[in-house]
């Protein structure tokens, strides 16, 4: 049956983001936003401008930059602060050139630490996207500063991971 499926679909059907989303215990909404982001389908100003829906594509949060997906998720100072705090929390030092290729490369593997890293990535991307939207539409609440965003991400990770007994010991070490 596998041979028939591969003959019909072909070998080119494999996706390079499979490892990021597969067996990820992040919230479903975070995984959907990550999936859309990986495919560059989030409605950024740059994307909406190209579709003819906006007149300009300048980022409202940081003037002078086009609001591209890479800018919003990896280059803007708010996003860099969140990524730095969360990767430091996980004791990951190799953060040069943080982008989707870095994420795809880092999430290939197995184990508890890799599973937690996948959750961190999904929740960080989701939280940055929510921060941007709340900031643009004036409904800050939980997404008012980097510290509250990082604490919320950590709380979600601990809550979601605590349901898996194999993750508990590693989560306790992260909290110490």
Short mmCIF file of N, CA and C in Angstrom, two decimals:
data_model
loop_
_atom_site.label_atom_id
_atom_site.label_comp_id
_atom_site.label_asym_id
_atom_site.label_seq_id
_atom_site.Cartn_x
_atom_site.Cartn_y
_atom_site.Cartn_z
N UNK A 1 0.82 -1.19 0.00
CA UNK A 1 0.00 0.00 0.00
C UNK A 1 0.87 1.26 0.00
N UNK A 2 1.97 1.23 0.73
CA UNK A 2 2.87 2.38 0.77
C UNK A 2 3.45 2.66 -0.60
N UNK A 3 3.81 1.61 -1.33
CA UNK A 3 4.37 1.79 -2.67
C UNK A 3 3.36 2.44 -3.61
N UNK A 4 2.10 2.04 -3.49
CA UNK A 4 1.06 2.61 -4.33
C UNK A 4 0.89 4.10 -4.00
N UNK A 5 0.83 4.42 -2.71
CA UNK A 5 0.68 5.82 -2.28
C UNK A 5 1.84 6.65 -2.80
N UNK A 6 3.07 6.17 -2.63
CA UNK A 6 4.24 6.92 -3.10
C UNK A 6 4.25 7.06 -4.62
N UNK A 7 3.76 6.04 -5.33
CA UNK A 7 3.70 6.13 -6.79
C UNK A 7 2.70 7.20 -7.23
N UNK A 8 1.57 7.29 -6.50
CA UNK A 8 0.55 8.27 -6.87
C UNK A 8 0.99 9.68 -6.48
N UNK A 9 1.44 9.85 -5.26
CA UNK A 9 1.79 11.16 -4.73
C UNK A 9 3.17 11.60 -5.19
N UNK A 10 4.11 10.68 -5.22
CA UNK A 10 5.47 11.01 -5.58
C UNK A 10 6.30 11.37 -4.37
N UNK A 11 7.59 11.29 -4.49
CA UNK A 11 8.50 11.57 -3.38
C UNK A 11 8.56 13.05 -3.04
N UNK A 12 8.16 13.91 -3.95
CA UNK A 12 8.24 15.35 -3.70
C UNK A 12 7.17 15.85 -2.74
N UNK A 13 6.31 14.93 -2.23
CA UNK A 13 5.24 15.37 -1.35
C UNK A 13 5.71 15.61 0.08
N UNK A 14 6.93 15.23 0.40
CA UNK A 14 7.44 15.45 1.75
C UNK A 14 7.61 16.95 1.98
N UNK A 15 7.22 17.39 3.18
CA UNK A 15 7.33 18.80 3.52
C UNK A 15 8.48 19.00 4.49
N UNK A 16 9.17 20.12 4.35
CA UNK A 16 10.35 20.33 5.19
C UNK A 16 10.00 20.84 6.58
N UNK A 17 8.74 21.19 6.83
CA UNK A 17 8.35 21.67 8.15
C UNK A 17 7.68 20.59 8.99
N UNK A 18 7.69 19.37 8.51
CA UNK A 18 7.05 18.25 9.20
C UNK A 18 7.55 18.11 10.63
N UNK A 19 8.86 18.23 10.84
CA UNK A 19 9.44 18.03 12.17
C UNK A 19 9.03 19.11 13.16
N UNK A 20 8.70 20.28 12.67
CA UNK A 20 8.32 21.38 13.56
C UNK A 20 6.93 21.13 14.15
N UNK A 21 6.03 20.61 13.35
CA UNK A 21 4.64 20.45 13.78
C UNK A 21 4.30 19.04 14.26
N UNK A 22 5.05 18.05 13.82
CA UNK A 22 4.74 16.67 14.17
C UNK A 22 5.00 16.43 15.66
N UNK A 23 4.03 15.87 16.34
CA UNK A 23 4.11 15.55 17.78
C UNK A 23 4.40 16.79 18.63
N UNK A 24 3.92 17.91 18.19
CA UNK A 24 4.08 19.16 18.94
C UNK A 24 2.87 19.29 19.87
N UNK A 25 3.11 19.45 21.17
CA UNK A 25 2.02 19.52 22.14
C UNK A 25 1.56 20.95 22.41
N UNK A 26 1.96 21.88 21.57
CA UNK A 26 1.51 23.27 21.71
C UNK A 26 0.00 23.34 21.50
N UNK A 27 -0.57 24.46 21.89
CA UNK A 27 -2.00 24.66 21.68
C UNK A 27 -2.31 24.62 20.19
N UNK A 28 -3.47 24.09 19.82
CA UNK A 28 -3.81 24.02 18.39
C UNK A 28 -3.75 25.38 17.70
N UNK A 29 -4.19 26.45 18.36
CA UNK A 29 -4.14 27.77 17.73
C UNK A 29 -2.71 28.20 17.45
N UNK A 30 -1.78 27.84 18.33
CA UNK A 30 -0.37 28.18 18.12
C UNK A 30 0.20 27.39 16.95
N UNK A 31 -0.19 26.13 16.83
CA UNK A 31 0.29 25.31 15.72
C UNK A 31 -0.26 25.81 14.38
N UNK A 32 -1.50 26.28 14.37
CA UNK A 32 -2.08 26.81 13.13
C UNK A 32 -1.35 28.07 12.70
N UNK A 33 -1.08 28.98 13.64
CA UNK A 33 -0.35 30.21 13.31
C UNK A 33 1.06 29.87 12.83
N UNK A 34 1.73 28.91 13.49
CA UNK A 34 3.06 28.49 13.06
C UNK A 34 3.00 27.90 11.66
N UNK A 35 2.02 27.07 11.38
CA UNK A 35 1.86 26.45 10.07
C UNK A 35 1.65 27.53 9.00
N UNK A 36 0.80 28.51 9.30
CA UNK A 36 0.59 29.60 8.35
C UNK A 36 1.86 30.43 8.16
N UNK A 37 2.58 30.67 9.25
CA UNK A 37 3.82 31.45 9.16
C UNK A 37 4.87 30.73 8.33
N UNK A 38 5.02 29.45 8.54
CA UNK A 38 6.02 28.67 7.79
C UNK A 38 5.72 28.73 6.29
N UNK A 39 4.45 28.77 5.95
CA UNK A 39 4.07 28.83 4.54
C UNK A 39 3.97 30.27 4.03
N UNK A 40 4.33 31.25 4.87
CA UNK A 40 4.26 32.67 4.53
C UNK A 40 2.85 33.08 4.12
N UNK A 41 1.87 32.63 4.89
CA UNK A 41 0.47 32.92 4.60
C UNK A 41 -0.19 33.82 5.64
N UNK A 42 0.56 34.30 6.63
CA UNK A 42 -0.01 35.24 7.59
C UNK A 42 -0.22 36.59 6.90
N UNK A 43 -1.31 37.27 7.22
CA UNK A 43 -1.60 38.53 6.53
C UNK A 43 -0.77 39.71 7.05
N UNK A 44 0.49 39.72 6.71
CA UNK A 44 1.35 40.85 7.05
C UNK A 44 1.03 42.00 6.10
N UNK A 45 1.49 43.19 6.45
CA UNK A 45 1.24 44.34 5.57
C UNK A 45 1.90 44.14 4.21
N UNK A 46 3.09 43.54 4.20
CA UNK A 46 3.78 43.32 2.93
C UNK A 46 2.95 42.40 2.03
N UNK A 47 2.39 41.36 2.62
CA UNK A 47 1.57 40.42 1.84
C UNK A 47 0.27 41.08 1.37
N UNK A 48 -0.38 41.82 2.26
CA UNK A 48 -1.62 42.51 1.89
C UNK A 48 -1.37 43.59 0.84
N UNK A 49 -0.20 44.24 0.90
CA UNK A 49 0.18 45.23 -0.10
C UNK A 49 0.33 44.57 -1.47
N UNK A 50 0.99 43.42 -1.49
CA UNK A 50 1.17 42.71 -2.77
C UNK A 50 -0.15 42.25 -3.35
N UNK A 51 -1.13 41.98 -2.48
CA UNK A 51 -2.45 41.57 -2.95
C UNK A 51 -3.33 42.76 -3.33
N UNK A 52 -2.79 43.98 -3.15
CA UNK A 52 -3.52 45.18 -3.50
C UNK A 52 -4.54 45.62 -2.45
N UNK A 53 -4.41 45.13 -1.24
CA UNK A 53 -5.39 45.45 -0.20
C UNK A 53 -4.96 46.62 0.69
N UNK A 54 -3.69 47.02 0.62
CA UNK A 54 -3.18 48.14 1.40
C UNK A 54 -2.41 49.09 0.49
N UNK A 55 -2.31 50.34 0.92
CA UNK A 55 -1.58 51.34 0.15
C UNK A 55 -0.09 51.39 0.52
N UNK A 56 0.25 51.00 1.75
CA UNK A 56 1.65 51.03 2.19
C UNK A 56 1.94 49.80 3.04
N UNK A 57 3.21 49.45 3.14
CA UNK A 57 3.60 48.24 3.85
C UNK A 57 4.58 48.50 4.99
N UNK A 58 4.63 49.72 5.45
CA UNK A 58 5.55 50.09 6.53
C UNK A 58 5.00 49.59 7.87
N UNK A 59 5.87 49.02 8.68
CA UNK A 59 5.50 48.50 9.99
C UNK A 59 5.08 49.64 10.91
N UNK A 60 3.94 49.52 11.55
CA UNK A 60 3.46 50.55 12.47
C UNK A 60 4.24 50.57 13.77
N UNK A 61 4.79 49.43 14.15
CA UNK A 61 5.50 49.35 15.42
C UNK A 61 6.90 49.95 15.33
N UNK A 62 7.59 49.72 14.21
CA UNK A 62 8.95 50.20 14.04
C UNK A 62 9.07 50.82 12.66
N UNK A 63 9.01 52.14 12.60
CA UNK A 63 9.01 52.88 11.33
C UNK A 63 10.24 52.58 10.50
N UNK A 64 10.04 52.64 9.21
CA UNK A 64 11.14 52.51 8.29
C UNK A 64 11.32 51.11 7.74
N UNK A 65 10.78 50.12 8.38
CA UNK A 65 10.92 48.74 7.92
C UNK A 65 9.61 48.29 7.26
N UNK A 66 9.72 47.51 6.21
CA UNK A 66 8.53 46.89 5.65
C UNK A 66 8.06 45.80 6.60
N UNK A 67 6.76 45.69 6.75
CA UNK A 67 6.20 44.69 7.66
C UNK A 67 6.15 43.33 6.96
N UNK A 68 7.30 42.71 6.84
CA UNK A 68 7.38 41.36 6.28
C UNK A 68 7.28 40.35 7.42
N UNK A 69 7.10 39.11 7.07
CA UNK A 69 7.00 38.06 8.08
C UNK A 69 8.31 37.92 8.84
N UNK A 70 9.43 37.95 8.13
CA UNK A 70 10.73 37.85 8.81
C UNK A 70 10.95 39.02 9.75
N UNK A 71 10.56 40.23 9.31
CA UNK A 71 10.71 41.39 10.18
C UNK A 71 9.89 41.23 11.45
N UNK A 72 8.62 40.86 11.31
CA UNK A 72 7.74 40.76 12.48
C UNK A 72 8.15 39.65 13.44
N UNK A 73 8.53 38.50 12.91
CA UNK A 73 8.79 37.35 13.79
C UNK A 73 10.24 37.23 14.26
N UNK A 74 11.19 37.80 13.52
CA UNK A 74 12.59 37.54 13.87
C UNK A 74 13.46 38.78 14.00
N UNK A 75 13.10 39.89 13.37
CA UNK A 75 14.00 41.05 13.34
C UNK A 75 13.55 42.22 14.21
N UNK A 76 12.27 42.37 14.45
CA UNK A 76 11.83 43.53 15.23
C UNK A 76 12.30 43.36 16.68
N UNK A 77 12.66 44.46 17.32
CA UNK A 77 13.23 44.38 18.68
C UNK A 77 12.35 43.64 19.69
N UNK A 78 11.04 43.79 19.60
CA UNK A 78 10.15 43.08 20.52
C UNK A 78 10.26 41.57 20.31
N UNK A 79 10.26 41.13 19.07
CA UNK A 79 10.37 39.71 18.77
C UNK A 79 11.73 39.17 19.19
N UNK A 80 12.79 39.92 18.93
CA UNK A 80 14.13 39.49 19.33
C UNK A 80 14.21 39.30 20.84
N UNK A 81 13.59 40.21 21.60
CA UNK A 81 13.58 40.09 23.06
C UNK A 81 12.87 38.84 23.53
N UNK A 82 11.76 38.51 22.91
CA UNK A 82 11.01 37.31 23.29
C UNK A 82 11.79 36.06 22.93
N UNK A 83 12.31 35.99 21.71
CA UNK A 83 13.11 34.83 21.29
C UNK A 83 14.33 34.66 22.21
N UNK A 84 15.02 35.74 22.50
CA UNK A 84 16.21 35.67 23.34
C UNK A 84 15.87 35.13 24.72
N UNK A 85 14.81 35.65 25.32
CA UNK A 85 14.42 35.19 26.66
C UNK A 85 14.03 33.72 26.65
N UNK A 86 13.26 33.29 25.67
CA UNK A 86 12.79 31.90 25.66
C UNK A 86 13.91 30.92 25.32
N UNK A 87 14.78 31.27 24.38
CA UNK A 87 15.88 30.37 24.06
C UNK A 87 16.91 30.34 25.18
N UNK A 88 17.10 31.45 25.87
CA UNK A 88 17.96 31.47 27.05
C UNK A 88 17.37 30.58 28.14
N UNK A 89 16.06 30.63 28.31
CA UNK A 89 15.35 29.77 29.28
C UNK A 89 15.60 28.29 28.98
N UNK A 90 15.69 27.96 27.68
CA UNK A 90 15.94 26.57 27.28
C UNK A 90 17.43 26.26 27.21
N UNK A 91 18.29 27.25 27.51
CA UNK A 91 19.74 27.10 27.48
C UNK A 91 20.24 26.78 26.06
N UNK A 92 19.67 27.47 25.07
CA UNK A 92 20.10 27.34 23.68
C UNK A 92 20.88 28.59 23.34
N UNK A 93 22.13 28.39 22.97
CA UNK A 93 23.01 29.53 22.71
C UNK A 93 23.17 29.84 21.22
N UNK A 94 22.96 28.85 20.38
CA UNK A 94 23.13 29.03 18.94
C UNK A 94 21.89 29.71 18.36
N UNK A 95 21.84 31.03 18.46
CA UNK A 95 20.67 31.76 17.96
C UNK A 95 21.03 32.69 16.81
N UNK A 96 22.19 32.51 16.22
CA UNK A 96 22.57 33.33 15.07
C UNK A 96 21.66 32.99 13.89
N UNK A 97 21.29 34.01 13.15
CA UNK A 97 20.46 33.83 11.96
C UNK A 97 19.15 33.12 12.28
N UNK A 98 18.47 33.56 13.31
CA UNK A 98 17.19 32.97 13.70
C UNK A 98 16.16 33.27 12.62
N UNK A 99 15.66 32.21 12.00
CA UNK A 99 14.63 32.32 10.97
C UNK A 99 13.99 30.94 10.81
N UNK A 100 13.15 30.77 9.80
CA UNK A 100 12.47 29.49 9.64
C UNK A 100 13.44 28.37 9.27
N UNK A 101 14.50 28.67 8.55
CA UNK A 101 15.49 27.62 8.25
C UNK A 101 16.17 27.15 9.53
N UNK A 102 16.49 28.08 10.43
CA UNK A 102 17.07 27.72 11.73
C UNK A 102 16.11 26.82 12.49
N UNK A 103 14.82 27.18 12.48
CA UNK A 103 13.81 26.39 13.19
C UNK A 103 13.70 24.98 12.60
N UNK A 104 13.64 24.89 11.29
CA UNK A 104 13.54 23.58 10.64
C UNK A 104 14.76 22.72 10.94
N UNK A 105 15.94 23.34 10.95
CA UNK A 105 17.17 22.62 11.23
C UNK A 105 17.22 22.15 12.69
N UNK A 106 16.83 23.01 13.62
CA UNK A 106 16.93 22.71 15.04
C UNK A 106 15.89 21.70 15.52
N UNK A 107 14.78 21.55 14.81
CA UNK A 107 13.72 20.67 15.29
C UNK A 107 13.78 19.27 14.69
N UNK A 108 14.83 18.98 13.95
CA UNK A 108 15.00 17.62 13.46
C UNK A 108 15.67 16.81 14.56
N UNK A 109 14.97 15.87 15.08
CA UNK A 109 15.49 15.05 16.15
C UNK A 109 14.38 14.60 17.07
N UNK A 110 14.76 13.83 18.05
CA UNK A 110 13.79 13.28 18.98
C UNK A 110 14.22 13.58 20.40
N UNK A 111 13.35 13.29 21.31
CA UNK A 111 13.67 13.46 22.72
C UNK A 111 12.82 14.52 23.38
N UNK A 112 12.90 14.55 24.68
CA UNK A 112 12.09 15.46 25.48
C UNK A 112 12.48 16.91 25.21
N UNK A 113 13.76 17.18 25.19
CA UNK A 113 14.23 18.55 24.96
C UNK A 113 13.77 19.06 23.59
N UNK A 114 13.82 18.21 22.60
CA UNK A 114 13.36 18.58 21.26
C UNK A 114 11.86 18.83 21.26
N UNK A 115 11.12 18.00 21.99
CA UNK A 115 9.67 18.19 22.09
C UNK A 115 9.33 19.52 22.73
N UNK A 116 10.05 19.89 23.77
CA UNK A 116 9.81 21.17 24.44
C UNK A 116 10.21 22.33 23.52
N UNK A 117 11.29 22.17 22.78
CA UNK A 117 11.70 23.22 21.85
C UNK A 117 10.62 23.47 20.79
N UNK A 118 9.98 22.41 20.32
CA UNK A 118 8.90 22.57 19.35
C UNK A 118 7.75 23.37 19.93
N UNK A 119 7.41 23.10 21.19
CA UNK A 119 6.34 23.86 21.85
C UNK A 119 6.76 25.32 22.00
N UNK A 120 8.00 25.55 22.41
CA UNK A 120 8.51 26.91 22.57
C UNK A 120 8.38 27.67 21.25
N UNK A 121 8.80 27.07 20.16
CA UNK A 121 8.75 27.73 18.86
C UNK A 121 7.33 28.09 18.48
N UNK A 122 6.41 27.12 18.61
CA UNK A 122 5.02 27.38 18.24
C UNK A 122 4.41 28.48 19.11
N UNK A 123 4.66 28.42 20.42
CA UNK A 123 4.07 29.41 21.32
C UNK A 123 4.70 30.80 21.16
N UNK A 124 5.99 30.86 20.85
CA UNK A 124 6.63 32.15 20.62
C UNK A 124 6.08 32.80 19.35
N UNK A 125 5.99 32.05 18.28
CA UNK A 125 5.46 32.60 17.03
C UNK A 125 4.03 33.08 17.25
N UNK A 126 3.21 32.28 17.93
CA UNK A 126 1.83 32.66 18.22
C UNK A 126 1.79 33.94 19.07
N UNK A 127 2.59 34.00 20.10
CA UNK A 127 2.57 35.15 21.01
C UNK A 127 3.04 36.42 20.32
N UNK A 128 4.06 36.31 19.47
CA UNK A 128 4.51 37.49 18.73
C UNK A 128 3.42 37.98 17.79
N UNK A 129 2.77 37.05 17.10
CA UNK A 129 1.68 37.41 16.20
C UNK A 129 0.54 38.07 16.97
N UNK A 130 0.20 37.54 18.13
CA UNK A 130 -0.87 38.12 18.94
C UNK A 130 -0.45 39.50 19.47
N UNK A 131 0.80 39.64 19.87
CA UNK A 131 1.29 40.95 20.34
C UNK A 131 1.13 42.01 19.26
N UNK A 132 1.52 41.67 18.05
CA UNK A 132 1.43 42.60 16.94
C UNK A 132 -0.02 43.00 16.69
N UNK A 133 -0.90 42.01 16.65
CA UNK A 133 -2.31 42.30 16.39
C UNK A 133 -2.94 43.10 17.52
N UNK A 134 -2.63 42.75 18.76
CA UNK A 134 -3.18 43.50 19.88
C UNK A 134 -2.65 44.93 19.89
N UNK A 135 -1.41 45.11 19.50
CA UNK A 135 -0.82 46.44 19.47
C UNK A 135 -1.45 47.29 18.36
N UNK A 136 -1.64 46.72 17.21
CA UNK A 136 -2.23 47.44 16.09
C UNK A 136 -3.69 47.80 16.37
N UNK A 137 -4.44 46.88 16.96
CA UNK A 137 -5.87 47.10 17.17
C UNK A 137 -6.19 47.66 18.56
N UNK A 138 -5.16 47.98 19.36
CA UNK A 138 -5.36 48.69 20.61
C UNK A 138 -5.93 47.87 21.76
N UNK A 139 -5.74 46.58 21.76
CA UNK A 139 -6.26 45.73 22.82
C UNK A 139 -5.10 44.98 23.46
N UNK A 140 -4.27 45.67 24.23
CA UNK A 140 -3.02 45.11 24.73
C UNK A 140 -3.25 43.96 25.72
N UNK A 141 -3.85 44.21 26.85
CA UNK A 141 -4.10 43.16 27.84
C UNK A 141 -2.85 42.40 28.21
N UNK A 142 -2.88 41.10 27.99
CA UNK A 142 -1.78 40.20 28.33
C UNK A 142 -0.52 40.50 27.53
N UNK A 143 -0.64 41.11 26.38
CA UNK A 143 0.48 41.32 25.48
C UNK A 143 1.04 42.74 25.59
N UNK A 144 1.14 43.26 26.80
CA UNK A 144 1.56 44.64 26.98
C UNK A 144 3.08 44.83 27.02
N UNK A 145 3.84 43.81 27.44
CA UNK A 145 5.30 43.95 27.48
C UNK A 145 5.96 42.59 27.32
N UNK A 146 7.25 42.62 27.07
CA UNK A 146 8.00 41.38 26.82
C UNK A 146 7.94 40.44 28.01
N UNK A 147 8.07 40.98 29.21
CA UNK A 147 8.09 40.14 30.41
C UNK A 147 6.78 39.35 30.54
N UNK A 148 5.64 40.01 30.37
CA UNK A 148 4.37 39.30 30.51
C UNK A 148 4.17 38.27 29.40
N UNK A 149 4.66 38.58 28.21
CA UNK A 149 4.55 37.62 27.10
C UNK A 149 5.39 36.39 27.40
N UNK A 150 6.63 36.60 27.85
CA UNK A 150 7.53 35.47 28.15
C UNK A 150 6.96 34.63 29.28
N UNK A 151 6.45 35.26 30.33
CA UNK A 151 5.85 34.52 31.46
C UNK A 151 4.65 33.71 31.00
N UNK A 152 3.83 34.29 30.13
CA UNK A 152 2.67 33.57 29.62
C UNK A 152 3.10 32.36 28.79
N UNK A 153 4.10 32.53 27.95
CA UNK A 153 4.60 31.42 27.13
C UNK A 153 5.11 30.31 28.04
N UNK A 154 5.89 30.66 29.05
CA UNK A 154 6.42 29.66 29.98
C UNK A 154 5.29 28.95 30.71
N UNK A 155 4.28 29.68 31.14
CA UNK A 155 3.14 29.06 31.82
C UNK A 155 2.43 28.06 30.92
N UNK A 156 2.21 28.44 29.67
CA UNK A 156 1.55 27.55 28.71
C UNK A 156 2.38 26.30 28.49
N UNK A 157 3.68 26.45 28.34
CA UNK A 157 4.57 25.31 28.10
C UNK A 157 4.56 24.37 29.29
N UNK A 158 4.64 24.92 30.48
CA UNK A 158 4.62 24.07 31.68
C UNK A 158 3.28 23.36 31.79
N UNK A 159 2.19 24.07 31.56
CA UNK A 159 0.87 23.46 31.65
C UNK A 159 0.70 22.35 30.62
N UNK A 160 1.04 22.63 29.37
CA UNK A 160 0.87 21.63 28.31
C UNK A 160 1.84 20.46 28.51
N UNK A 161 3.06 20.75 28.95
CA UNK A 161 4.05 19.70 29.14
C UNK A 161 3.79 18.86 30.37
N UNK A 162 3.16 19.44 31.37
CA UNK A 162 2.93 18.69 32.61
C UNK A 162 1.95 17.55 32.40
N UNK A 163 1.15 17.63 31.37
CA UNK A 163 0.22 16.54 31.05
C UNK A 163 0.95 15.32 30.51
N UNK A 164 2.17 15.49 30.09
CA UNK A 164 2.98 14.36 29.62
C UNK A 164 4.01 14.05 30.70
N UNK A 165 3.82 12.95 31.42
CA UNK A 165 4.73 12.63 32.54
C UNK A 165 6.21 12.60 32.15
N UNK A 166 6.52 12.25 30.92
CA UNK A 166 7.92 12.19 30.51
C UNK A 166 8.56 13.58 30.43
N UNK A 167 7.76 14.63 30.29
CA UNK A 167 8.27 15.99 30.19
C UNK A 167 8.51 16.63 31.56
N UNK A 168 7.89 16.10 32.59
CA UNK A 168 7.87 16.77 33.88
C UNK A 168 9.25 17.04 34.46
N UNK A 169 10.13 16.06 34.45
CA UNK A 169 11.46 16.25 35.04
C UNK A 169 12.22 17.37 34.32
N UNK A 170 12.14 17.38 33.01
CA UNK A 170 12.84 18.42 32.25
C UNK A 170 12.22 19.79 32.52
N UNK A 171 10.91 19.86 32.65
CA UNK A 171 10.26 21.12 32.95
C UNK A 171 10.63 21.64 34.33
N UNK A 172 10.76 20.73 35.29
CA UNK A 172 11.19 21.14 36.64
C UNK A 172 12.59 21.73 36.58
N UNK A 173 13.46 21.13 35.80
CA UNK A 173 14.83 21.67 35.65
C UNK A 173 14.81 23.05 34.98
N UNK A 174 13.91 23.27 34.03
CA UNK A 174 13.83 24.57 33.39
C UNK A 174 13.32 25.64 34.36
N UNK A 175 12.47 25.24 35.27
CA UNK A 175 11.89 26.19 36.22
C UNK A 175 12.83 26.55 37.37
N UNK A 176 13.87 25.78 37.54
CA UNK A 176 14.80 26.07 38.64
C UNK A 176 15.85 27.08 38.25
#
